[in-house]
PDB file of C-alpha atoms in Angstrom:
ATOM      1  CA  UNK A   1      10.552  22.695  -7.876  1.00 91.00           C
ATOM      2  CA  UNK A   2       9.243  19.457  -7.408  1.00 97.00           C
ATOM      3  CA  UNK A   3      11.667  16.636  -6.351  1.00 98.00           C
ATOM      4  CA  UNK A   4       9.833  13.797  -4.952  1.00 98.00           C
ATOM      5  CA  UNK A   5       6.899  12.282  -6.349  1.00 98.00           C
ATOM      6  CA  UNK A   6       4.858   9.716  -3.954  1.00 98.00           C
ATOM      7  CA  UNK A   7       1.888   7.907  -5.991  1.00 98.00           C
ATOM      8  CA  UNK A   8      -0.719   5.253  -4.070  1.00 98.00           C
ATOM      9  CA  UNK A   9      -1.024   2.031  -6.993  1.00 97.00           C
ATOM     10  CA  UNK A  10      -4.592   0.652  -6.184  1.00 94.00           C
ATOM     11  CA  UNK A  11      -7.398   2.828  -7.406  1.00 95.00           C
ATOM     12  CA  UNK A  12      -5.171   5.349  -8.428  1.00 97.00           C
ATOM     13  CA  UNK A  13      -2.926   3.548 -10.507  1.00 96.00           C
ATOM     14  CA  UNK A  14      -4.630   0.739 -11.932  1.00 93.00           C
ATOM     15  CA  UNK A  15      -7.737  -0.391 -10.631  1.00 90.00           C
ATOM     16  CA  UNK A  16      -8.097  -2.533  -7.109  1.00 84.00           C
ATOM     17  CA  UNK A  17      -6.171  -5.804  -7.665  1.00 80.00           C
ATOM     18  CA  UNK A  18      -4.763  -4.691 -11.148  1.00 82.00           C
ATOM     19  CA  UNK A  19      -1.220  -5.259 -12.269  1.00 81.00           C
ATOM     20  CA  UNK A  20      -0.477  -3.142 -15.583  1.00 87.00           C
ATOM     21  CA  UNK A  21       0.216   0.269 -15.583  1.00 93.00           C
ATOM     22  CA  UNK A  22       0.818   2.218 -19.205  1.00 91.00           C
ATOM     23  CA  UNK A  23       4.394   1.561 -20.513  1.00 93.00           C
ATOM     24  CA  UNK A  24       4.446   5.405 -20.842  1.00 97.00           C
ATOM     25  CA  UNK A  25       4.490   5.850 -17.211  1.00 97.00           C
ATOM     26  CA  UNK A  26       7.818   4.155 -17.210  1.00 97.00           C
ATOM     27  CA  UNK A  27       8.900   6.404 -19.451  1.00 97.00           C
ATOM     28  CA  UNK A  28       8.008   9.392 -17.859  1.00 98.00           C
ATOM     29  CA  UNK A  29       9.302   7.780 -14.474  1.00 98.00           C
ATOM     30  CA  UNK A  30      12.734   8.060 -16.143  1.00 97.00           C
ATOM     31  CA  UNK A  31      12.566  11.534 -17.551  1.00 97.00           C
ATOM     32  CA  UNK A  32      11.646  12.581 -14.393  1.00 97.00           C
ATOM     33  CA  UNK A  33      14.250  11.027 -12.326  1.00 96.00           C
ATOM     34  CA  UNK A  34      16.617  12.751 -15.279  1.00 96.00           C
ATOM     35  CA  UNK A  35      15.539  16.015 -14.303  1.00 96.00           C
ATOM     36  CA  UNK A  36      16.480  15.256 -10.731  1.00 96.00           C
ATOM     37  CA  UNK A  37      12.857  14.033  -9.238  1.00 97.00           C
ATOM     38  CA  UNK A  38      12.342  10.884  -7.230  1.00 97.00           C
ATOM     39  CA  UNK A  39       9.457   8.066  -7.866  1.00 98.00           C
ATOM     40  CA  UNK A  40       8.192   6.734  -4.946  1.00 98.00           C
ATOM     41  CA  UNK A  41       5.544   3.867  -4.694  1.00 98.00           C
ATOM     42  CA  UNK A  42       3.217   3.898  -1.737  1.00 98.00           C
ATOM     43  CA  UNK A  43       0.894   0.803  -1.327  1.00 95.00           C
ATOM     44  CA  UNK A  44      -0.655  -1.588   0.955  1.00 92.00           C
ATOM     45  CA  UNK A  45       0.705  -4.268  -1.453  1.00 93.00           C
ATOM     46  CA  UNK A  46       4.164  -6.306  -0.306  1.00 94.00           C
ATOM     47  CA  UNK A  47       7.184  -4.807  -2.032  1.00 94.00           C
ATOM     48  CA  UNK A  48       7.832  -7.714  -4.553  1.00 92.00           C
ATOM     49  CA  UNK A  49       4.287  -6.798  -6.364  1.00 93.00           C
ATOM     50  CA  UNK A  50       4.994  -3.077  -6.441  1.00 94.00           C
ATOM     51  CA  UNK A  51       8.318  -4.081  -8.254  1.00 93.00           C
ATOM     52  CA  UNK A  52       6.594  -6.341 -10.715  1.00 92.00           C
ATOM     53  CA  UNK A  53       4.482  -3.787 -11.398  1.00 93.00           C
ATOM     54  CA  UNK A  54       7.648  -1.084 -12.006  1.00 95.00           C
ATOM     55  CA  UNK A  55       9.717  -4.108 -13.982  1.00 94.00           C
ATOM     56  CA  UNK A  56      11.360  -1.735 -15.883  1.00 95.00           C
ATOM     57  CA  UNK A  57      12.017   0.909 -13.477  1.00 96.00           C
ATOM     58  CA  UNK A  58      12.528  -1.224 -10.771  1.00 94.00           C
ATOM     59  CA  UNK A  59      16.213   0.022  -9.750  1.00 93.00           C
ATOM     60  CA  UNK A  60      14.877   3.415 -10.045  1.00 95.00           C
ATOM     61  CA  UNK A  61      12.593   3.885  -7.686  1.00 97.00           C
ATOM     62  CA  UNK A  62      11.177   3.499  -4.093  1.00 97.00           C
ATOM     63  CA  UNK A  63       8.871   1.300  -2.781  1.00 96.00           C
ATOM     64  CA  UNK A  64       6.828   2.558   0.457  1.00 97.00           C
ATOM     65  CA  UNK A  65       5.140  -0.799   1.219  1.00 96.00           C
ATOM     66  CA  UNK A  66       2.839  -2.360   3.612  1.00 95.00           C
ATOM     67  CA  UNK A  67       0.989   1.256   4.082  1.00 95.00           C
ATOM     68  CA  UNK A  68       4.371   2.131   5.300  1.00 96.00           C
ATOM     69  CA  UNK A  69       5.376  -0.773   7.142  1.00 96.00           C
ATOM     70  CA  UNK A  70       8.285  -1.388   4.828  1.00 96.00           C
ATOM     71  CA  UNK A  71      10.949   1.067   3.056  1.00 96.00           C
ATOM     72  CA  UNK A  72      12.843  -0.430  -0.206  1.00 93.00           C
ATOM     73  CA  UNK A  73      14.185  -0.184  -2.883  1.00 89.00           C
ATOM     74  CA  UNK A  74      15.075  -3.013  -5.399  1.00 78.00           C
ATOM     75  CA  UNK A  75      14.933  -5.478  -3.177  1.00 71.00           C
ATOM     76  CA  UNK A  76      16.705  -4.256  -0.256  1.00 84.00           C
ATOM     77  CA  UNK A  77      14.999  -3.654   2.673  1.00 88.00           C
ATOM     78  CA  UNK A  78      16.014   0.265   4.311  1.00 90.00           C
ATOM     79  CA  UNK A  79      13.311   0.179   7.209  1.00 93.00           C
ATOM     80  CA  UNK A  80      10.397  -1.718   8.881  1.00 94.00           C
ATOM     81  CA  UNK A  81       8.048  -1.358  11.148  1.00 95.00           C
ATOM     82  CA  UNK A  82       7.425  -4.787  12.675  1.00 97.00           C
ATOM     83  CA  UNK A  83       4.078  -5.179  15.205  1.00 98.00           C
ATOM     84  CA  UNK A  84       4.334  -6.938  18.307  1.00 97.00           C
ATOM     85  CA  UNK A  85       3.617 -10.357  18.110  1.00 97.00           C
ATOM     86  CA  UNK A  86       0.673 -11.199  20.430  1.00 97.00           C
ATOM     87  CA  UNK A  87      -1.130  -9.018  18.929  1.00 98.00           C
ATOM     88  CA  UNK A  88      -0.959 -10.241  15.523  1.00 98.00           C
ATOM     89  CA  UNK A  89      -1.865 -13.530  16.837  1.00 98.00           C
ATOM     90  CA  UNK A  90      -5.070 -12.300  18.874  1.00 98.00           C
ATOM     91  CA  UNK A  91      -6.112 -10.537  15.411  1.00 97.00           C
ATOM     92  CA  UNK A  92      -5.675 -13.693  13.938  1.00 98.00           C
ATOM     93  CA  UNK A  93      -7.673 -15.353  16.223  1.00 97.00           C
ATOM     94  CA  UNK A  94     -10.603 -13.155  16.131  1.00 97.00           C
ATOM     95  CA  UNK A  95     -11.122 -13.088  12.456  1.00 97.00           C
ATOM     96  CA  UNK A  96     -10.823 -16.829  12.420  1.00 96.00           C
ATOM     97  CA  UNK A  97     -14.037 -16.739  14.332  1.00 93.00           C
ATOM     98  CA  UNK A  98     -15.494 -13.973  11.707  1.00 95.00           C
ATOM     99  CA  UNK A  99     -17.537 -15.562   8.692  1.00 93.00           C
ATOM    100  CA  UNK A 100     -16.801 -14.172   5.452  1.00 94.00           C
ATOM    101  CA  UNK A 101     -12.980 -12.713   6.182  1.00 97.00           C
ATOM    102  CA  UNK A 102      -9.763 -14.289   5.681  1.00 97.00           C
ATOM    103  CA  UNK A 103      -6.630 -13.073   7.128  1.00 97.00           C
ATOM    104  CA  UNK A 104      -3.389 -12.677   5.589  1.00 98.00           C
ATOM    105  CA  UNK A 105      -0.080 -11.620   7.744  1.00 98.00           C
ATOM    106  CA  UNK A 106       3.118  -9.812   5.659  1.00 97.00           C
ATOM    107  CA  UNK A 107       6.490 -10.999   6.466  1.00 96.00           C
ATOM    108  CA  UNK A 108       8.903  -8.564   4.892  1.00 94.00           C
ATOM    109  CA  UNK A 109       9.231 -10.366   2.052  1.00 93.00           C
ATOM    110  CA  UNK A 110       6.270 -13.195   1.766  1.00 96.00           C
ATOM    111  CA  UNK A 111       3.029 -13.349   2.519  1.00 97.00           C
ATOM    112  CA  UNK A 112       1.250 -16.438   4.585  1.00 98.00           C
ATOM    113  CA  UNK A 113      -1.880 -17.710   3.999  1.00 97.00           C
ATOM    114  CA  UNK A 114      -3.852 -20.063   5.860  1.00 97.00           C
ATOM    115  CA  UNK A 115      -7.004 -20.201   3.814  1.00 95.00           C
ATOM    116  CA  UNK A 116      -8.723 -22.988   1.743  1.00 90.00           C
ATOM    117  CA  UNK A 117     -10.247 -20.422  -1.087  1.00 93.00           C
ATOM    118  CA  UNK A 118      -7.989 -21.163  -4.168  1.00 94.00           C
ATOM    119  CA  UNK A 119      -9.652 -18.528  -5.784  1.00 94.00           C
ATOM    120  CA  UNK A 120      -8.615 -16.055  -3.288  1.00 94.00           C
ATOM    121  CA  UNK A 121      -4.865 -17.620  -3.474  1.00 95.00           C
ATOM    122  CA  UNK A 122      -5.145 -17.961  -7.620  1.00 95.00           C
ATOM    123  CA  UNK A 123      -6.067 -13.710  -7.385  1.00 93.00           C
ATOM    124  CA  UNK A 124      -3.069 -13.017  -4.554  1.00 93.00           C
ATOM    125  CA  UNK A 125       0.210 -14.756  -6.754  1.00 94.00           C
ATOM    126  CA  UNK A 126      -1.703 -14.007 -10.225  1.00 91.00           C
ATOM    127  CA  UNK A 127      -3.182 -10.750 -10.064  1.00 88.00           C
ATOM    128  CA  UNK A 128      -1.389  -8.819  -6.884  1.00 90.00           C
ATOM    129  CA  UNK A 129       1.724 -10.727  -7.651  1.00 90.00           C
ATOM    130  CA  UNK A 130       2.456 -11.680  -4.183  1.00 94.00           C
ATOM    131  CA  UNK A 131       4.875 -14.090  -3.024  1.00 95.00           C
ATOM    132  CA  UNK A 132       2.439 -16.480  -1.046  1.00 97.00           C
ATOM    133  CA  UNK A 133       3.656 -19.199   1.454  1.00 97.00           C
ATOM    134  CA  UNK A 134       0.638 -21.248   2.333  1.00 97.00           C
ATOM    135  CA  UNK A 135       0.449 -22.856   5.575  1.00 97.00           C
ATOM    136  CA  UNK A 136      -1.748 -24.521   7.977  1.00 96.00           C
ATOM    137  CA  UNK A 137      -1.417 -22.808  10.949  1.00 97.00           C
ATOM    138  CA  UNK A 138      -0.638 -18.775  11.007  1.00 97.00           C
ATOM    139  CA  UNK A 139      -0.154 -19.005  14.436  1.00 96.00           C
ATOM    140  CA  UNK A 140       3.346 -21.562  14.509  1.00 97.00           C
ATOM    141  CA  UNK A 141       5.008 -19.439  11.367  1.00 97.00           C
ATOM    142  CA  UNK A 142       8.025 -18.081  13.140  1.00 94.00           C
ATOM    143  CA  UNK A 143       8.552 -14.810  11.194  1.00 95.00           C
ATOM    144  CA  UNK A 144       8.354 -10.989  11.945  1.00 96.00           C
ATOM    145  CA  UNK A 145       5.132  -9.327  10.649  1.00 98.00           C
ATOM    146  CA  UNK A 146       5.193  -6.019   9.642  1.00 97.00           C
ATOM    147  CA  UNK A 147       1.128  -5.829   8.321  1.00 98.00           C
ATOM    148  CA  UNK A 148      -1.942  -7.999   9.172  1.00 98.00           C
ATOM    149  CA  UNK A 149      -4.641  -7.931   6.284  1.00 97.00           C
ATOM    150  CA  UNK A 150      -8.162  -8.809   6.793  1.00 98.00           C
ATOM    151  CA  UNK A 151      -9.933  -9.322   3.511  1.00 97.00           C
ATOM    152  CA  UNK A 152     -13.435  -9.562   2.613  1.00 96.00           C
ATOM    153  CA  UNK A 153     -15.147  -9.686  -0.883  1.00 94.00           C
ATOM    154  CA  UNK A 154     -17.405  -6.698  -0.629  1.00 95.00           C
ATOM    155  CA  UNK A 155     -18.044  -4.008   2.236  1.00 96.00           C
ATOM    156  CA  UNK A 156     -15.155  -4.831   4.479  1.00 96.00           C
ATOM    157  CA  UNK A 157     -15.576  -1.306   6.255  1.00 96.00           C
ATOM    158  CA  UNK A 158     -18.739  -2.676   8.090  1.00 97.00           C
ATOM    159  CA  UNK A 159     -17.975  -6.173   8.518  1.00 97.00           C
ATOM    160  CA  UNK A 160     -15.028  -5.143  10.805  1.00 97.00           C
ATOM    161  CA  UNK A 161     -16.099  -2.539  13.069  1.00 97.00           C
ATOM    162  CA  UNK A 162     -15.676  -4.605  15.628  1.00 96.00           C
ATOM    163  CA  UNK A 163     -12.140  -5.151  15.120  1.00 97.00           C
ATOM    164  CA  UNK A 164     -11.371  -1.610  14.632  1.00 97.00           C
ATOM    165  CA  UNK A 165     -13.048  -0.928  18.502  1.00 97.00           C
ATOM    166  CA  UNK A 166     -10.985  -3.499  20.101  1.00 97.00           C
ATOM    167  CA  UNK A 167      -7.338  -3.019  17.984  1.00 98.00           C
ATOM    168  CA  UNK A 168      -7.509   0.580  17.745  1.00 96.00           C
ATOM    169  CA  UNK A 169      -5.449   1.528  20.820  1.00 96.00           C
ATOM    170  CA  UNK A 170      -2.831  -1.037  19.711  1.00 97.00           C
ATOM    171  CA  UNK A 171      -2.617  -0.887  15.992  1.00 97.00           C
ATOM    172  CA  UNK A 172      -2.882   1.491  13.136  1.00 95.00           C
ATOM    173  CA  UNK A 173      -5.900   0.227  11.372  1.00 96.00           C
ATOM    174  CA  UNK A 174      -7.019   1.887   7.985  1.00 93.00           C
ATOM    175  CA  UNK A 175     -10.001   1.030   5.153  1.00 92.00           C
ATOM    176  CA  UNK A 176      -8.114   0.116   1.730  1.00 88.00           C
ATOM    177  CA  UNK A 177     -11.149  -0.019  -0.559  1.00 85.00           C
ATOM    178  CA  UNK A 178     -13.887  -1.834  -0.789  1.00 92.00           C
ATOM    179  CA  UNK A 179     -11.963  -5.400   0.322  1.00 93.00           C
ATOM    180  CA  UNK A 180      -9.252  -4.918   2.870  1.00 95.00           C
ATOM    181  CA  UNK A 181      -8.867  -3.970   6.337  1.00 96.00           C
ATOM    182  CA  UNK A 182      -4.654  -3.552   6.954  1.00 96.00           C
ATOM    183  CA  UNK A 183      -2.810  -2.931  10.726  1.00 97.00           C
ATOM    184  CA  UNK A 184       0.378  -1.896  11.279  1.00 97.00           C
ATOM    185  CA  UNK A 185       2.115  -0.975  14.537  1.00 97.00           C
ATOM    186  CA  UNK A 186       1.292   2.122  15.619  1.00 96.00           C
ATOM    187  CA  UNK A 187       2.262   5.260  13.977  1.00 95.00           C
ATOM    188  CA  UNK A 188       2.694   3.542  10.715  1.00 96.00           C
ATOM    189  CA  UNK A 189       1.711   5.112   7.764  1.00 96.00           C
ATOM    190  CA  UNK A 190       2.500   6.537   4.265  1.00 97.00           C
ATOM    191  CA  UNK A 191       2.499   9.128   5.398  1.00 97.00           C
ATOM    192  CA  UNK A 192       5.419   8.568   7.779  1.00 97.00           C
ATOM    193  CA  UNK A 193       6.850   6.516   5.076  1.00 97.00           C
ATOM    194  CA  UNK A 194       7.068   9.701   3.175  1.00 98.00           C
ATOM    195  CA  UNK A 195       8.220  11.602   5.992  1.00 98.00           C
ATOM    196  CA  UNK A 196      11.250   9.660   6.591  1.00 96.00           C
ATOM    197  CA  UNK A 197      12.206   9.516   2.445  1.00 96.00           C
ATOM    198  CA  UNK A 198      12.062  13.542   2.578  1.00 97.00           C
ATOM    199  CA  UNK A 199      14.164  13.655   5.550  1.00 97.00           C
ATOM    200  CA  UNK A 200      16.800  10.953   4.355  1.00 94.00           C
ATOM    201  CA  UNK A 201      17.041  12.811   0.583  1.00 96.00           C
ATOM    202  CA  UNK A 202      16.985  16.522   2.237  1.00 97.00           C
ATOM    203  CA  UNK A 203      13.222  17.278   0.751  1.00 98.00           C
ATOM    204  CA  UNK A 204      10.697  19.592   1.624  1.00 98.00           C
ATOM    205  CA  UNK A 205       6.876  19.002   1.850  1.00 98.00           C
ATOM    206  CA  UNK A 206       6.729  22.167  -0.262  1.00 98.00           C
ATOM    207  CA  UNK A 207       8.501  19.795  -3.023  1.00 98.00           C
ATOM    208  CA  UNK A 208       6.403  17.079  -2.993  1.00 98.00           C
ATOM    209  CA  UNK A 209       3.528  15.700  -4.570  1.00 98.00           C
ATOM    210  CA  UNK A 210       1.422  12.744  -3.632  1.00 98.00           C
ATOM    211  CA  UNK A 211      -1.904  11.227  -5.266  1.00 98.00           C
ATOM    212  CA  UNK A 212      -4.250   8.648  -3.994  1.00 98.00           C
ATOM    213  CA  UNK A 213      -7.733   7.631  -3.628  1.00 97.00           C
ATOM    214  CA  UNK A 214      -8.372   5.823  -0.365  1.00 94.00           C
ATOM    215  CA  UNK A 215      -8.485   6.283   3.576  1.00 92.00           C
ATOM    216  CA  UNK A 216      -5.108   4.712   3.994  1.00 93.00           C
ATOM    217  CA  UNK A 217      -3.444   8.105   1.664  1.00 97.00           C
ATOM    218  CA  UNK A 218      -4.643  10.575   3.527  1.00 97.00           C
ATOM    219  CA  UNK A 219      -1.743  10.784   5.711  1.00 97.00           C
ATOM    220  CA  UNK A 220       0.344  10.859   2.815  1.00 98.00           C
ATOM    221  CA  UNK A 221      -1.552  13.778   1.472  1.00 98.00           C
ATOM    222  CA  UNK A 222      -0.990  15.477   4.202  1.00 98.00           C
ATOM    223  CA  UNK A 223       2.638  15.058   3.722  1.00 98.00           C
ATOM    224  CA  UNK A 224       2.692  16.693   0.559  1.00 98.00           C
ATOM    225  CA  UNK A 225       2.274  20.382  -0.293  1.00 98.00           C
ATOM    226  CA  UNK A 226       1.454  19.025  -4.071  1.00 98.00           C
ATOM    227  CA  UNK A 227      -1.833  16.794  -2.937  1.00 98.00           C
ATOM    228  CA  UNK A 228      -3.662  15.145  -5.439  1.00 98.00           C
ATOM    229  CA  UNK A 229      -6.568  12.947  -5.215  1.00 98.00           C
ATOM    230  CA  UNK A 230      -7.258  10.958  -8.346  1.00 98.00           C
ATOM    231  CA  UNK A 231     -11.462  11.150  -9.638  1.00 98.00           C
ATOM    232  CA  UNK A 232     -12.431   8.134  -8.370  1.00 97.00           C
ATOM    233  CA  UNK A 233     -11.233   9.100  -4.720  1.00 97.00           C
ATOM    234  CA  UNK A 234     -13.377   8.921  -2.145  1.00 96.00           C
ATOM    235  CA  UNK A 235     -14.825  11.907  -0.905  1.00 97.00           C
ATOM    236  CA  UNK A 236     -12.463  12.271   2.430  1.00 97.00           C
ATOM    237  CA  UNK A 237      -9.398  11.850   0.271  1.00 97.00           C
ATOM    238  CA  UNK A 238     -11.016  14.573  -2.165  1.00 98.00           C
ATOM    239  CA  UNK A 239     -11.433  16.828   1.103  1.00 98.00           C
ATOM    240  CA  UNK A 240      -8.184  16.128   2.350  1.00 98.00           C
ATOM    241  CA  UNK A 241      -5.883  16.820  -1.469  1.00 98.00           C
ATOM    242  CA  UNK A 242      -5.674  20.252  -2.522  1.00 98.00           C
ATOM    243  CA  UNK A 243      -5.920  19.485  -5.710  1.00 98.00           C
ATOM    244  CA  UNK A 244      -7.585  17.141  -8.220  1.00 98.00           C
ATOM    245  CA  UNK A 245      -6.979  15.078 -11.143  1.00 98.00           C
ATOM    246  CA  UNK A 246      -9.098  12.257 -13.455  1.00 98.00           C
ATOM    247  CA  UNK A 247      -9.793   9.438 -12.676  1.00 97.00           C
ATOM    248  CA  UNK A 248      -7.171   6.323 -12.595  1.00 96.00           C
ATOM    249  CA  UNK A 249      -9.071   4.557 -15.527  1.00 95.00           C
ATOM    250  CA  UNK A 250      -8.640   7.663 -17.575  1.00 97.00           C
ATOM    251  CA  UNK A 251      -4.546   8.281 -16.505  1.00 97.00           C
ATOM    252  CA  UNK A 252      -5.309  10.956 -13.833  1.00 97.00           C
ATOM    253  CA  UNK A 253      -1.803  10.733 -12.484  1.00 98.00           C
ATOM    254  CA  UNK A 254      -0.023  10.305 -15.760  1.00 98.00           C
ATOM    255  CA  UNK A 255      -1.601  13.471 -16.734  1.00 98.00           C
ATOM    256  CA  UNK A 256       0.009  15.471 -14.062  1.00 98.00           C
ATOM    257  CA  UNK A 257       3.489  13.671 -14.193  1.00 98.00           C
ATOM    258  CA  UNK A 258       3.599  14.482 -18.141  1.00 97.00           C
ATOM    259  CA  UNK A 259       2.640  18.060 -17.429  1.00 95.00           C
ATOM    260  CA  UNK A 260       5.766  18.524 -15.038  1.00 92.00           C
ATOM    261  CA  UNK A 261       7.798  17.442 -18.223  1.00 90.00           C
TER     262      UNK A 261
END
């Protein structure tokens, strides 16, 4: 029997960036959680856009956040995984020096921005619907961080290589799509995410299932004896899943959850 359901939201969801998800997957979320199984959102986003995007299931369900990072639900915070400060400033200060990449760093609960791109800002609060604080200077904001995210409008996987060779001994660094580059401390994951939800509600790998499309899923495949990778997936994810659905522009996940009804 399956009793926890984890589901990735970008590019398996909706596509990258998008905000609505079919009303019937609310629906479902709550015949589901009637028959006893948990909903669990797993994203890179910040957990105030996953909820926007779950309005109406909001006090239902989980939100794994930040790849990880952060553990919620309905606005309260259950874990995070903060990163050590000098390093999120020496990332900071790198990509400054990078053309073509902004950086973004995730508070638990906002998101600071140090950019000039309005564009960029207009698609964070309107499409993503994060809560942005804009500032001038990332470096003096006197907050925790629990993710840094390093964007770039197309092919972000080769434009930071070099950032991946220097931080990967002292951050988790994973490919989300085609536009961001997200760190975490080390050992943070969905994965883990996952692995701490089953252990807190008494569940099994064996009674899980997962779906996603990206690098940053794979560990939360692997957490999940019920491992789906959507169509779309790229082709390490479809390796990785032992099973496969459609595509997120055709309802891949939906699918699956309405067969379980």
């Amino acid at each position: 029997m399956i009793k926890l359901i984890a589901s990735d939201i970008d590019g398996t969801l909706v596509p990258d960036g998008g905000y609505e998800v079919p009303a019937e997957l609310h629906e479902v979320i709550l015949k589901l959680r009637a028959k006893g199984i948990q909903f669990a959102a797993a994203s890179g986003r910040q957990w105030a856009s996953i909820e926007s995007i779950f309005d109406p299931v909001k006090e239902k369900i989980f939100y794994l956040s930040d790849n990880g990072a952060y553990i919620g639900c309905h606005g309260r915070n259950l874990f995070l995984n903060p990163i050590e400060r000098k390093t999120v400033m020496d990332m900071v200060d790198d990509v400054r020096g990078m053309e073509g990449l902004e950086v973004m760093l995730s508070g638990p609960d906002v998101v600071y921005l140090e950019t000039k791109d309005r564009d960029f800002i207009d698609w964070l609060v309107n499409g993503y619907k994060f809560r942005v604080e804009m500032v001038d200077d990332l470096t003096k904001v006197q907050s925790e961080f629990i993710k840094i995210s390093v964007y770039r409008k197309t092919d972000v996987e080769t434009h930071t290589r070099h950032l991946r060779e220097k931080y990967g001994d002292r951050l988790k660094i994973t490919i989300a799509g085609d536009m961001w580059m997200d760190c975490m401390r080390p050992g943070t994951n969905k994965g883990e995410a996952v692995k701490l939800l089953q252990e807190s509600l008494s569940i099994t790998p064996e009674e899980t299932m997962a779906f996603g499309d990206q690098l940053n899923d794979i560990e939360m495949l692997n957490q999940a004896y019920y491992s789906f990778a959507v169509g779309n997936a790229r082709k390490e994810v479809k390796q990785a899943a032992r099973f496969q659905t459609d595509t997120n522009l055709n309802q891949g996940v939906l699918k699956i959850l309405k067969l379980l009804l």
